[in-house]
């Protein structure tokens, strides 16, 4: 793995890790308050700026040229590092500091549901709690929070920054 991918993956990871830690501990300290999903999404977008930077740096080290495939793979590997560290940090938080997260999350979702939706939301949240009993499902659900957005970011970055060498 090259230094550009590793460096940008670690920088992006530091952003999502800081945000994840701050939001989690805020939720634990203020269980009655809901944290806007905007903060999580904004943190991920901020972290994925390092995908763009990494692809650009990779292009710059190749005399200003990079193929679509190489640009996408560079972004994908950075995304995979960011996403994997996000998942690992969440697993540490969840299993050591916030083991009642599923109950907390489901209680908040049910409380904010309209009277017409309570039964449906309760059923969905019970299913969520069941899934969260499996460590594999915790890992998969956590990857699904961040990885798809990173893949989209990688593709867009590759499309914008690709530059073929003219022979």
mmCIF file of C-alpha atoms in Angstrom:
data_model
loop_
_atom_site.group_PDB
_atom_site.id
_atom_site.type_symbol
_atom_site.label_atom_id
_atom_site.label_comp_id
_atom_site.label_asym_id
_atom_site.label_seq_id
_atom_site.Cartn_x
_atom_site.Cartn_y
_atom_site.Cartn_z
ATOM 1 C CA UNK A 1 0.000 0.000 0.000
ATOM 2 C CA UNK A 2 1.484 3.315 -0.898
ATOM 3 C CA UNK A 3 2.105 6.189 1.500
ATOM 4 C CA UNK A 4 -0.469 8.458 -0.135
ATOM 5 C CA UNK A 5 -3.286 5.956 0.458
ATOM 6 C CA UNK A 6 -2.205 5.209 4.016
ATOM 7 C CA UNK A 7 -1.636 8.851 4.991
ATOM 8 C CA UNK A 8 -4.958 10.070 3.598
ATOM 9 C CA UNK A 9 -6.807 7.079 5.022
ATOM 10 C CA UNK A 10 -5.421 7.804 8.488
ATOM 11 C CA UNK A 11 -6.183 11.540 8.267
ATOM 12 C CA UNK A 12 -9.749 10.831 7.161
ATOM 13 C CA UNK A 13 -10.064 8.230 9.911
ATOM 14 C CA UNK A 14 -9.045 10.734 12.550
ATOM 15 C CA UNK A 15 -11.970 12.956 11.554
ATOM 16 C CA UNK A 16 -14.631 10.241 11.657
ATOM 17 C CA UNK A 17 -13.133 8.804 14.839
ATOM 18 C CA UNK A 18 -13.219 12.173 16.617
ATOM 19 C CA UNK A 19 -16.781 12.741 15.508
ATOM 20 C CA UNK A 20 -17.864 9.223 16.460
ATOM 21 C CA UNK A 21 -16.331 9.548 19.910
ATOM 22 C CA UNK A 22 -17.814 12.987 20.569
ATOM 23 C CA UNK A 23 -21.310 12.032 19.382
ATOM 24 C CA UNK A 24 -21.288 8.778 21.336
ATOM 25 C CA UNK A 25 -20.203 10.353 24.582
ATOM 26 C CA UNK A 26 -22.669 13.217 24.073
ATOM 27 C CA UNK A 27 -25.463 10.650 23.635
ATOM 28 C CA UNK A 28 -24.398 8.837 26.797
ATOM 29 C CA UNK A 29 -24.257 12.082 28.773
ATOM 30 C CA UNK A 30 -27.561 13.355 27.358
ATOM 31 C CA UNK A 31 -29.732 10.280 26.775
ATOM 32 C CA UNK A 32 -32.880 12.359 26.355
ATOM 33 C CA UNK A 33 -31.445 14.399 23.472
ATOM 34 C CA UNK A 34 -31.240 13.162 19.920
ATOM 35 C CA UNK A 35 -28.137 13.910 17.883
ATOM 36 C CA UNK A 36 -28.858 15.068 14.359
ATOM 37 C CA UNK A 37 -27.782 12.641 11.650
ATOM 38 C CA UNK A 38 -26.475 15.750 9.894
ATOM 39 C CA UNK A 39 -23.402 15.729 12.160
ATOM 40 C CA UNK A 40 -22.501 12.166 11.268
ATOM 41 C CA UNK A 41 -23.071 12.746 7.577
ATOM 42 C CA UNK A 42 -21.098 16.012 7.626
ATOM 43 C CA UNK A 43 -18.223 14.296 9.436
ATOM 44 C CA UNK A 44 -18.120 11.545 6.849
ATOM 45 C CA UNK A 45 -18.136 14.079 4.012
ATOM 46 C CA UNK A 46 -15.317 15.960 5.713
ATOM 47 C CA UNK A 47 -13.328 12.749 6.113
ATOM 48 C CA UNK A 48 -13.857 11.849 2.466
ATOM 49 C CA UNK A 49 -12.173 15.080 1.402
ATOM 50 C CA UNK A 50 -9.047 13.003 1.973
ATOM 51 C CA UNK A 51 -10.211 10.681 -0.810
ATOM 52 C CA UNK A 52 -10.126 13.626 -3.212
ATOM 53 C CA UNK A 53 -6.777 14.805 -1.863
ATOM 54 C CA UNK A 54 -5.311 11.319 -2.102
ATOM 55 C CA UNK A 55 -6.417 10.834 -5.703
ATOM 56 C CA UNK A 56 -5.015 14.260 -6.609
ATOM 57 C CA UNK A 57 -1.715 13.504 -4.847
ATOM 58 C CA UNK A 58 -1.513 10.160 -6.652
ATOM 59 C CA UNK A 59 -2.077 11.946 -9.967
ATOM 60 C CA UNK A 60 0.561 14.554 -9.119
ATOM 61 C CA UNK A 61 3.173 11.876 -8.361
ATOM 62 C CA UNK A 62 2.497 10.400 -11.799
ATOM 63 C CA UNK A 63 3.431 13.585 -13.707
ATOM 64 C CA UNK A 64 -0.154 14.875 -13.624
ATOM 65 C CA UNK A 65 -1.742 11.787 -15.149
ATOM 66 C CA UNK A 66 -3.974 9.077 -13.682
ATOM 67 C CA UNK A 67 -6.376 6.625 -15.287
ATOM 68 C CA UNK A 68 -9.968 6.313 -14.167
ATOM 69 C CA UNK A 69 -9.256 2.852 -12.750
ATOM 70 C CA UNK A 70 -6.159 3.912 -10.816
ATOM 71 C CA UNK A 71 -7.957 7.018 -9.515
ATOM 72 C CA UNK A 72 -10.943 4.946 -8.381
ATOM 73 C CA UNK A 73 -8.765 2.316 -6.717
ATOM 74 C CA UNK A 74 -6.767 4.977 -4.892
ATOM 75 C CA UNK A 75 -9.997 6.503 -3.583
ATOM 76 C CA UNK A 76 -11.444 3.098 -2.775
ATOM 77 C CA UNK A 77 -8.413 2.044 -0.692
ATOM 78 C CA UNK A 78 -8.515 5.343 1.219
ATOM 79 C CA UNK A 79 -12.246 4.821 1.759
ATOM 80 C CA UNK A 80 -11.655 1.269 2.957
ATOM 81 C CA UNK A 81 -9.099 2.460 5.530
ATOM 82 C CA UNK A 82 -11.416 5.220 6.775
ATOM 83 C CA UNK A 83 -14.400 2.848 6.916
ATOM 84 C CA UNK A 84 -12.502 0.025 8.620
ATOM 85 C CA UNK A 85 -11.115 2.281 11.327
ATOM 86 C CA UNK A 86 -14.617 3.726 11.798
ATOM 87 C CA UNK A 87 -15.979 0.192 12.269
ATOM 88 C CA UNK A 88 -13.180 -0.825 14.668
ATOM 89 C CA UNK A 89 -13.653 2.325 16.774
ATOM 90 C CA UNK A 90 -17.412 1.747 16.883
ATOM 91 C CA UNK A 91 -16.889 -1.860 17.996
ATOM 92 C CA UNK A 92 -14.617 -0.694 20.816
ATOM 93 C CA UNK A 93 -17.121 1.967 21.869
ATOM 94 C CA UNK A 94 -20.129 -0.305 21.557
ATOM 95 C CA UNK A 95 -18.763 -3.308 23.411
ATOM 96 C CA UNK A 96 -16.879 -1.364 26.106
ATOM 97 C CA UNK A 97 -18.679 1.932 26.676
ATOM 98 C CA UNK A 98 -22.153 1.864 25.121
ATOM 99 C CA UNK A 99 -23.446 -1.731 25.221
ATOM 100 C CA UNK A 100 -27.037 -0.516 25.545
ATOM 101 C CA UNK A 101 -26.854 1.482 22.299
ATOM 102 C CA UNK A 102 -29.463 -0.637 20.497
ATOM 103 C CA UNK A 103 -31.976 -0.122 23.303
ATOM 104 C CA UNK A 104 -31.169 3.595 23.489
ATOM 105 C CA UNK A 105 -31.523 4.028 19.731
ATOM 106 C CA UNK A 106 -34.757 2.043 19.486
ATOM 107 C CA UNK A 107 -36.327 3.875 22.444
ATOM 108 C CA UNK A 108 -35.548 7.226 20.769
ATOM 109 C CA UNK A 109 -36.932 6.076 17.411
ATOM 110 C CA UNK A 110 -40.156 4.792 18.958
ATOM 111 C CA UNK A 111 -40.573 7.934 21.084
ATOM 112 C CA UNK A 112 -40.300 10.219 18.066
ATOM 113 C CA UNK A 113 -42.672 8.128 15.899
ATOM 114 C CA UNK A 114 -46.122 9.489 15.257
ATOM 115 C CA UNK A 115 -49.006 7.582 16.876
ATOM 116 C CA UNK A 116 -49.871 6.059 13.496
ATOM 117 C CA UNK A 117 -46.309 4.776 13.023
ATOM 118 C CA UNK A 118 -45.572 3.441 16.517
ATOM 119 C CA UNK A 119 -46.468 -0.186 15.733
ATOM 120 C CA UNK A 120 -44.460 -0.226 12.518
ATOM 121 C CA UNK A 121 -41.440 1.535 14.068
ATOM 122 C CA UNK A 122 -41.570 -0.763 17.103
ATOM 123 C CA UNK A 123 -41.469 -3.800 14.811
ATOM 124 C CA UNK A 124 -38.545 -2.356 12.815
ATOM 125 C CA UNK A 125 -36.635 -1.442 15.960
ATOM 126 C CA UNK A 126 -37.161 -4.897 17.477
ATOM 127 C CA UNK A 127 -35.675 -6.337 14.295
ATOM 128 C CA UNK A 128 -32.767 -3.892 14.592
ATOM 129 C CA UNK A 129 -32.135 -4.954 18.201
ATOM 130 C CA UNK A 130 -32.106 -8.600 17.142
ATOM 131 C CA UNK A 131 -29.584 -7.879 14.400
ATOM 132 C CA UNK A 132 -27.400 -5.936 16.838
ATOM 133 C CA UNK A 133 -27.027 -9.042 19.004
ATOM 134 C CA UNK A 134 -24.713 -10.519 16.364
ATOM 135 C CA UNK A 135 -21.179 -9.057 16.146
ATOM 136 C CA UNK A 136 -21.129 -9.818 12.412
ATOM 137 C CA UNK A 137 -24.304 -7.792 11.911
ATOM 138 C CA UNK A 138 -22.895 -4.930 13.994
ATOM 139 C CA UNK A 139 -19.861 -4.899 11.694
ATOM 140 C CA UNK A 140 -21.952 -5.091 8.504
ATOM 141 C CA UNK A 141 -24.439 -2.430 9.622
ATOM 142 C CA UNK A 142 -21.606 -0.118 10.638
ATOM 143 C CA UNK A 143 -19.846 -0.570 7.301
ATOM 144 C CA UNK A 144 -23.164 0.215 5.588
ATOM 145 C CA UNK A 145 -23.251 3.592 7.353
ATOM 146 C CA UNK A 146 -20.021 4.800 5.797
ATOM 147 C CA UNK A 147 -18.681 2.601 2.995
ATOM 148 C CA UNK A 148 -21.311 3.324 0.296
ATOM 149 C CA UNK A 149 -20.797 7.077 0.661
ATOM 150 C CA UNK A 150 -17.034 6.595 0.393
ATOM 151 C CA UNK A 151 -17.386 4.481 -2.741
ATOM 152 C CA UNK A 152 -19.532 7.186 -4.328
ATOM 153 C CA UNK A 153 -16.940 9.784 -3.308
ATOM 154 C CA UNK A 154 -14.196 7.617 -4.826
ATOM 155 C CA UNK A 155 -16.053 7.296 -8.106
ATOM 156 C CA UNK A 156 -16.841 11.002 -8.361
ATOM 157 C CA UNK A 157 -13.247 11.898 -7.474
ATOM 158 C CA UNK A 158 -11.940 9.481 -10.095
ATOM 159 C CA UNK A 159 -14.249 10.890 -12.758
ATOM 160 C CA UNK A 160 -13.243 14.470 -11.985
ATOM 161 C CA UNK A 161 -9.501 13.939 -11.480
ATOM 162 C CA UNK A 162 -8.706 11.344 -14.147
ATOM 163 C CA UNK A 163 -6.330 12.595 -16.773
ATOM 164 C CA UNK A 164 -4.974 10.397 -19.499
ATOM 165 C CA UNK A 165 -1.514 10.824 -20.846
ATOM 166 C CA UNK A 166 -1.599 11.856 -24.503
ATOM 167 C CA UNK A 167 0.900 9.928 -26.609
#
